[in-house]
Amino acid sequence: MAAYFHGRQFDTFEFHALEKGEYEACRFTNGSGHKADLSEFKFIDCEFVVCDLSLAKLNRTAFREVQFRECKLSGLHFESCHDFGLAFGFELCRIDFCTFIGMKLKGTRFVRSQLLESDFTDCDLTGALFDQTDLSRVVFDNTILEKADFRTAYGYQIDPEQNRMRQAKFSASGLVGLLGKYGLEIE
């Protein structure tokens, strides 16, 4: 039987040392998990603060109502996660070189984060929020961006002809990121 932990606080630790199992209402602070194998772990209503999970394996990992704050999450294949009940949010995180291919991420919040060269191909980002988030070289291809909020996001290049964007929100200054492929000079 898998281990079960509820309401625990994990401070300044190695993710490699965590016992495989289910973690509910737990808080992980200052965790180091570079290249950790978190496959088949379950995190429910958990919070990760100042953790490094770069290049971790996430095969069938469950993230249900999980918040990441000030975390480094580079090179992750989020599409490998268990999709049942998947829900997470990010604040002040580095989510560079990650893939979210084909995921349903409705209403996901990316706040004051950086997503350099991440890939959202075939994702459903309906109602997602990209608040003060750097989207430089992020791939949006065949992505559902309906009602998504990009008003304070920056660095993005999104092709409106290759994505569903009905009622998505953009600032006037962000229009250059939608028209870049046309080679227009916008002042």
PDB file of C-alpha atoms in Angstrom:
ATOM      1  CA  MET A   1       0.000   0.000   0.000  1.00  0.00           C
ATOM      2  CA  ALA A   2       1.306   3.463  -0.916  1.00  0.00           C
ATOM      3  CA  ALA A   3       2.241   5.915   1.818  1.00  0.00           C
ATOM      4  CA  TYR A   4      -0.241   8.670   2.740  1.00  0.00           C
ATOM      5  CA  PHE A   5       0.682  12.042   4.220  1.00  0.00           C
ATOM      6  CA  HIS A   6      -1.813  14.725   5.258  1.00  0.00           C
ATOM      7  CA  GLY A   7      -1.132  18.281   6.402  1.00  0.00           C
ATOM      8  CA  ARG A   8       2.620  17.825   6.637  1.00  0.00           C
ATOM      9  CA  GLN A   9       5.262  20.505   6.200  1.00  0.00           C
ATOM     10  CA  PHE A  10       8.451  19.548   4.347  1.00  0.00           C
ATOM     11  CA  ASP A  11      11.261  22.117   4.724  1.00  0.00           C
ATOM     12  CA  THR A  12      14.721  22.186   3.099  1.00  0.00           C
ATOM     13  CA  PHE A  13      14.691  18.641   1.772  1.00  0.00           C
ATOM     14  CA  GLU A  14      15.482  16.499  -1.258  1.00  0.00           C
ATOM     15  CA  PHE A  15      12.560  15.291  -3.378  1.00  0.00           C
ATOM     16  CA  HIS A  16      14.644  12.148  -4.055  1.00  0.00           C
ATOM     17  CA  ALA A  17      14.140  11.233  -0.376  1.00  0.00           C
ATOM     18  CA  LEU A  18      10.328  11.481  -0.438  1.00  0.00           C
ATOM     19  CA  GLU A  19       8.435   8.245  -0.105  1.00  0.00           C
ATOM     20  CA  LYS A  20       6.255   7.457  -3.122  1.00  0.00           C
ATOM     21  CA  GLY A  21       2.612   7.934  -2.226  1.00  0.00           C
ATOM     22  CA  GLU A  22      -0.178  10.442  -1.782  1.00  0.00           C
ATOM     23  CA  TYR A  23       0.419  13.868  -0.264  1.00  0.00           C
ATOM     24  CA  GLU A  24      -2.682  15.839   0.678  1.00  0.00           C
ATOM     25  CA  ALA A  25      -2.760  19.413   2.037  1.00  0.00           C
ATOM     26  CA  CYS A  26       1.035  19.384   2.381  1.00  0.00           C
ATOM     27  CA  ARG A  27       3.461  22.267   1.976  1.00  0.00           C
ATOM     28  CA  PHE A  28       6.880  21.776   0.392  1.00  0.00           C
ATOM     29  CA  THR A  29       9.391  24.584   1.011  1.00  0.00           C
ATOM     30  CA  ASN A  30      12.989  24.879  -0.240  1.00  0.00           C
ATOM     31  CA  GLY A  31      12.896  21.459  -1.849  1.00  0.00           C
ATOM     32  CA  SER A  32      15.580  20.339  -4.241  1.00  0.00           C
ATOM     33  CA  GLY A  33      14.412  17.883  -6.842  1.00  0.00           C
ATOM     34  CA  HIS A  34      16.581  18.346  -9.919  1.00  0.00           C
ATOM     35  CA  LYS A  35      16.031  15.188 -12.030  1.00  0.00           C
ATOM     36  CA  ALA A  36      13.894  13.603  -9.290  1.00  0.00           C
ATOM     37  CA  ASP A  37      11.549  10.780 -10.265  1.00  0.00           C
ATOM     38  CA  LEU A  38       8.080  11.810  -9.090  1.00  0.00           C
ATOM     39  CA  SER A  39       6.315   9.284 -11.286  1.00  0.00           C
ATOM     40  CA  GLU A  40       2.979   8.103  -9.854  1.00  0.00           C
ATOM     41  CA  PHE A  41       3.146  10.456  -6.851  1.00  0.00           C
ATOM     42  CA  LYS A  42      -0.152  12.161  -5.968  1.00  0.00           C
ATOM     43  CA  PHE A  43      -0.200  15.771  -4.770  1.00  0.00           C
ATOM     44  CA  ILE A  44      -3.642  16.989  -3.724  1.00  0.00           C
ATOM     45  CA  ASP A  45      -4.286  20.518  -2.443  1.00  0.00           C
ATOM     46  CA  CYS A  46      -0.536  21.012  -1.932  1.00  0.00           C
ATOM     47  CA  GLU A  47       1.732  24.035  -2.150  1.00  0.00           C
ATOM     48  CA  PHE A  48       5.303  24.110  -3.451  1.00  0.00           C
ATOM     49  CA  VAL A  49       7.333  27.175  -2.428  1.00  0.00           C
ATOM     50  CA  VAL A  50      10.899  27.916  -3.590  1.00  0.00           C
ATOM     51  CA  CYS A  51      11.365  24.399  -4.956  1.00  0.00           C
ATOM     52  CA  ASP A  52      13.487  23.235  -7.879  1.00  0.00           C
ATOM     53  CA  LEU A  53      11.865  20.407  -9.831  1.00  0.00           C
ATOM     54  CA  SER A  54      13.805  20.965 -13.043  1.00  0.00           C
ATOM     55  CA  LEU A  55      14.038  17.912 -15.290  1.00  0.00           C
ATOM     56  CA  ALA A  56      11.953  15.804 -12.874  1.00  0.00           C
ATOM     57  CA  LYS A  57      10.099  12.790 -14.261  1.00  0.00           C
ATOM     58  CA  LEU A  58       6.326  13.254 -14.028  1.00  0.00           C
ATOM     59  CA  ASN A  59       4.982   9.999 -15.485  1.00  0.00           C
ATOM     60  CA  ARG A  60       1.388   9.683 -14.218  1.00  0.00           C
ATOM     61  CA  THR A  61       2.078  12.204 -11.445  1.00  0.00           C
ATOM     62  CA  ALA A  62      -1.162  13.684 -10.109  1.00  0.00           C
ATOM     63  CA  PHE A  63      -1.329  17.425  -9.426  1.00  0.00           C
ATOM     64  CA  ARG A  64      -4.795  18.265  -8.106  1.00  0.00           C
ATOM     65  CA  GLU A  65      -5.359  21.826  -6.851  1.00  0.00           C
ATOM     66  CA  VAL A  66      -1.608  22.432  -6.524  1.00  0.00           C
ATOM     67  CA  GLN A  67       0.047  25.846  -6.278  1.00  0.00           C
ATOM     68  CA  PHE A  68       3.648  26.540  -7.259  1.00  0.00           C
ATOM     69  CA  ARG A  69       5.248  29.753  -5.916  1.00  0.00           C
ATOM     70  CA  GLU A  70       8.785  30.937  -6.678  1.00  0.00           C
ATOM     71  CA  CYS A  71       9.663  27.530  -8.127  1.00  0.00           C
ATOM     72  CA  LYS A  72      12.045  26.509 -10.886  1.00  0.00           C
ATOM     73  CA  LEU A  73      10.258  24.022 -13.157  1.00  0.00           C
ATOM     74  CA  SER A  74      12.467  23.876 -16.237  1.00  0.00           C
ATOM     75  CA  GLY A  75      12.403  21.062 -18.786  1.00  0.00           C
ATOM     76  CA  LEU A  76       9.292  19.315 -17.464  1.00  0.00           C
ATOM     77  CA  HIS A  77       6.919  17.215 -19.583  1.00  0.00           C
ATOM     78  CA  PHE A  78       3.651  18.131 -17.910  1.00  0.00           C
ATOM     79  CA  GLU A  79       1.697  16.172 -20.533  1.00  0.00           C
ATOM     80  CA  SER A  80       3.034  12.995 -18.861  1.00  0.00           C
ATOM     81  CA  CYS A  81       1.040  13.815 -15.720  1.00  0.00           C
ATOM     82  CA  HIS A  82      -2.138  11.997 -14.778  1.00  0.00           C
ATOM     83  CA  ASP A  83      -4.889  14.128 -16.325  1.00  0.00           C
ATOM     84  CA  PHE A  84      -7.746  13.202 -13.960  1.00  0.00           C
ATOM     85  CA  GLY A  85      -8.498  16.233 -11.781  1.00  0.00           C
ATOM     86  CA  LEU A  86      -5.387  18.025 -13.013  1.00  0.00           C
ATOM     87  CA  ALA A  87      -5.343  21.597 -11.701  1.00  0.00           C
ATOM     88  CA  PHE A  88      -2.428  23.805 -10.815  1.00  0.00           C
ATOM     89  CA  GLY A  89      -1.385  27.454 -10.731  1.00  0.00           C
ATOM     90  CA  PHE A  90       1.942  29.242 -10.897  1.00  0.00           C
ATOM     91  CA  GLU A  91       3.189  32.456  -9.302  1.00  0.00           C
ATOM     92  CA  LEU A  92       6.692  33.902  -9.658  1.00  0.00           C
ATOM     93  CA  CYS A  93       7.887  30.673 -11.292  1.00  0.00           C
ATOM     94  CA  ARG A  94      10.390  29.824 -14.023  1.00  0.00           C
ATOM     95  CA  ILE A  95       8.641  27.316 -16.276  1.00  0.00           C
ATOM     96  CA  ASP A  96      11.139  27.347 -19.132  1.00  0.00           C
ATOM     97  CA  PHE A  97      11.463  24.665 -21.839  1.00  0.00           C
ATOM     98  CA  CYS A  98       8.392  22.779 -20.578  1.00  0.00           C
ATOM     99  CA  THR A  99       5.832  20.917 -22.655  1.00  0.00           C
ATOM    100  CA  PHE A 100       2.085  20.941 -22.060  1.00  0.00           C
ATOM    101  CA  ILE A 101       1.139  19.291 -25.363  1.00  0.00           C
ATOM    102  CA  GLY A 102      -2.521  18.306 -25.646  1.00  0.00           C
ATOM    103  CA  MET A 103      -3.411  19.194 -22.053  1.00  0.00           C
ATOM    104  CA  LYS A 104      -6.684  20.624 -20.761  1.00  0.00           C
ATOM    105  CA  LEU A 105      -5.591  23.622 -18.687  1.00  0.00           C
ATOM    106  CA  LYS A 106      -8.810  25.624 -18.489  1.00  0.00           C
ATOM    107  CA  GLY A 107      -8.545  28.541 -16.074  1.00  0.00           C
ATOM    108  CA  THR A 108      -4.884  27.927 -15.224  1.00  0.00           C
ATOM    109  CA  ARG A 109      -3.186  30.974 -13.706  1.00  0.00           C
ATOM    110  CA  PHE A 110       0.352  31.988 -14.649  1.00  0.00           C
ATOM    111  CA  VAL A 111       1.186  35.046 -12.538  1.00  0.00           C
ATOM    112  CA  ARG A 112       4.465  37.016 -12.769  1.00  0.00           C
ATOM    113  CA  SER A 113       6.166  33.960 -14.211  1.00  0.00           C
ATOM    114  CA  GLN A 114       8.472  33.121 -17.083  1.00  0.00           C
ATOM    115  CA  LEU A 115       7.630  30.436 -19.669  1.00  0.00           C
ATOM    116  CA  LEU A 116      10.510  30.762 -22.125  1.00  0.00           C
ATOM    117  CA  GLU A 117      10.300  28.343 -25.067  1.00  0.00           C
ATOM    118  CA  SER A 118       7.531  26.232 -23.532  1.00  0.00           C
ATOM    119  CA  ASP A 119       5.062  24.403 -25.782  1.00  0.00           C
ATOM    120  CA  PHE A 120       1.261  24.586 -25.562  1.00  0.00           C
ATOM    121  CA  THR A 121       0.507  22.821 -28.859  1.00  0.00           C
ATOM    122  CA  ASP A 122      -3.030  21.358 -28.956  1.00  0.00           C
ATOM    123  CA  CYS A 123      -3.811  22.642 -25.429  1.00  0.00           C
ATOM    124  CA  ASP A 124      -7.093  23.930 -24.115  1.00  0.00           C
ATOM    125  CA  LEU A 125      -6.237  27.146 -22.256  1.00  0.00           C
ATOM    126  CA  THR A 126      -9.796  28.492 -22.157  1.00  0.00           C
ATOM    127  CA  GLY A 127      -9.987  31.250 -19.553  1.00  0.00           C
ATOM    128  CA  ALA A 128      -6.292  30.979 -18.618  1.00  0.00           C
ATOM    129  CA  LEU A 129      -4.597  34.011 -17.096  1.00  0.00           C
ATOM    130  CA  PHE A 130      -1.111  35.122 -18.145  1.00  0.00           C
ATOM    131  CA  ASP A 131      -0.595  38.018 -15.722  1.00  0.00           C
ATOM    132  CA  GLN A 132       2.740  39.857 -16.088  1.00  0.00           C
ATOM    133  CA  THR A 133       4.189  36.685 -17.588  1.00  0.00           C
ATOM    134  CA  ASP A 134       7.027  36.422 -20.118  1.00  0.00           C
ATOM    135  CA  LEU A 135       5.927  34.230 -23.039  1.00  0.00           C
ATOM    136  CA  SER A 136       9.017  34.682 -25.207  1.00  0.00           C
ATOM    137  CA  ARG A 137       9.320  31.960 -27.858  1.00  0.00           C
ATOM    138  CA  VAL A 138       6.366  30.032 -26.397  1.00  0.00           C
ATOM    139  CA  VAL A 139       4.605  27.813 -28.946  1.00  0.00           C
ATOM    140  CA  PHE A 140       0.863  28.214 -29.355  1.00  0.00           C
ATOM    141  CA  ASP A 141      -0.245  25.973 -32.226  1.00  0.00           C
ATOM    142  CA  ASN A 142      -3.799  24.666 -32.606  1.00  0.00           C
ATOM    143  CA  THR A 143      -4.334  25.945 -29.064  1.00  0.00           C
ATOM    144  CA  ILE A 144      -7.689  26.975 -27.612  1.00  0.00           C
ATOM    145  CA  LEU A 145      -7.133  30.435 -26.146  1.00  0.00           C
ATOM    146  CA  GLU A 146     -10.765  31.490 -25.885  1.00  0.00           C
ATOM    147  CA  LYS A 147     -11.369  33.959 -23.043  1.00  0.00           C
ATOM    148  CA  ALA A 148      -7.668  33.744 -22.073  1.00  0.00           C
ATOM    149  CA  ASP A 149      -6.247  36.950 -20.592  1.00  0.00           C
ATOM    150  CA  PHE A 150      -2.974  38.205 -22.103  1.00  0.00           C
ATOM    151  CA  ARG A 151      -3.455  41.908 -21.197  1.00  0.00           C
ATOM    152  CA  THR A 152      -0.287  42.133 -19.093  1.00  0.00           C
ATOM    153  CA  ALA A 153       1.670  39.261 -20.695  1.00  0.00           C
ATOM    154  CA  TYR A 154       4.607  40.076 -22.944  1.00  0.00           C
ATOM    155  CA  GLY A 155       7.039  38.549 -25.425  1.00  0.00           C
ATOM    156  CA  TYR A 156       4.435  36.364 -27.133  1.00  0.00           C
ATOM    157  CA  GLN A 157       3.987  35.636 -30.834  1.00  0.00           C
ATOM    158  CA  ILE A 158       0.571  34.086 -31.443  1.00  0.00           C
ATOM    159  CA  ASP A 159      -0.864  33.364 -34.877  1.00  0.00           C
ATOM    160  CA  PRO A 160      -4.628  34.070 -34.739  1.00  0.00           C
ATOM    161  CA  GLU A 161      -5.107  31.884 -37.820  1.00  0.00           C
ATOM    162  CA  GLN A 162      -3.592  28.817 -36.103  1.00  0.00           C
ATOM    163  CA  ASN A 163      -5.377  29.135 -32.733  1.00  0.00           C
ATOM    164  CA  ARG A 164      -8.926  29.546 -31.437  1.00  0.00           C
ATOM    165  CA  MET A 165      -8.996  32.960 -29.776  1.00  0.00           C
ATOM    166  CA  ARG A 166     -12.622  34.113 -29.457  1.00  0.00           C
ATOM    167  CA  GLN A 167     -12.984  36.642 -26.627  1.00  0.00           C
ATOM    168  CA  ALA A 168      -9.300  36.429 -25.644  1.00  0.00           C
ATOM    169  CA  LYS A 169      -8.100  39.653 -24.012  1.00  0.00           C
ATOM    170  CA  PHE A 170      -5.073  41.629 -25.158  1.00  0.00           C
ATOM    171  CA  SER A 171      -3.766  45.123 -24.479  1.00  0.00           C
ATOM    172  CA  ALA A 172      -3.273  47.518 -27.397  1.00  0.00           C
ATOM    173  CA  SER A 173       0.499  47.308 -26.851  1.00  0.00           C
ATOM    174  CA  GLY A 174       0.330  43.517 -27.202  1.00  0.00           C
ATOM    175  CA  LEU A 175      -1.134  43.564 -30.688  1.00  0.00           C
ATOM    176  CA  VAL A 176       2.347  43.405 -32.173  1.00  0.00           C
ATOM    177  CA  GLY A 177       2.550  39.839 -30.816  1.00  0.00           C
ATOM    178  CA  LEU A 178      -0.511  38.902 -32.871  1.00  0.00           C
ATOM    179  CA  LEU A 179       0.515  40.596 -36.090  1.00  0.00           C
ATOM    180  CA  GLY A 180       4.227  39.733 -36.211  1.00  0.00           C
ATOM    181  CA  LYS A 181       3.933  37.225 -39.024  1.00  0.00           C
ATOM    182  CA  TYR A 182       2.676  39.939 -41.352  1.00  0.00           C
ATOM    183  CA  GLY A 183       5.882  41.991 -41.135  1.00  0.00           C
ATOM    184  CA  LEU A 184       3.979  45.158 -40.251  1.00  0.00           C
ATOM    185  CA  GLU A 185       5.640  48.173 -38.672  1.00  0.00           C
ATOM    186  CA  ILE A 186       3.565  49.133 -35.666  1.00  0.00           C
ATOM    187  CA  GLU A 187       4.374  52.298 -33.758  1.00  0.00           C
TER     188      GLU A 187
END
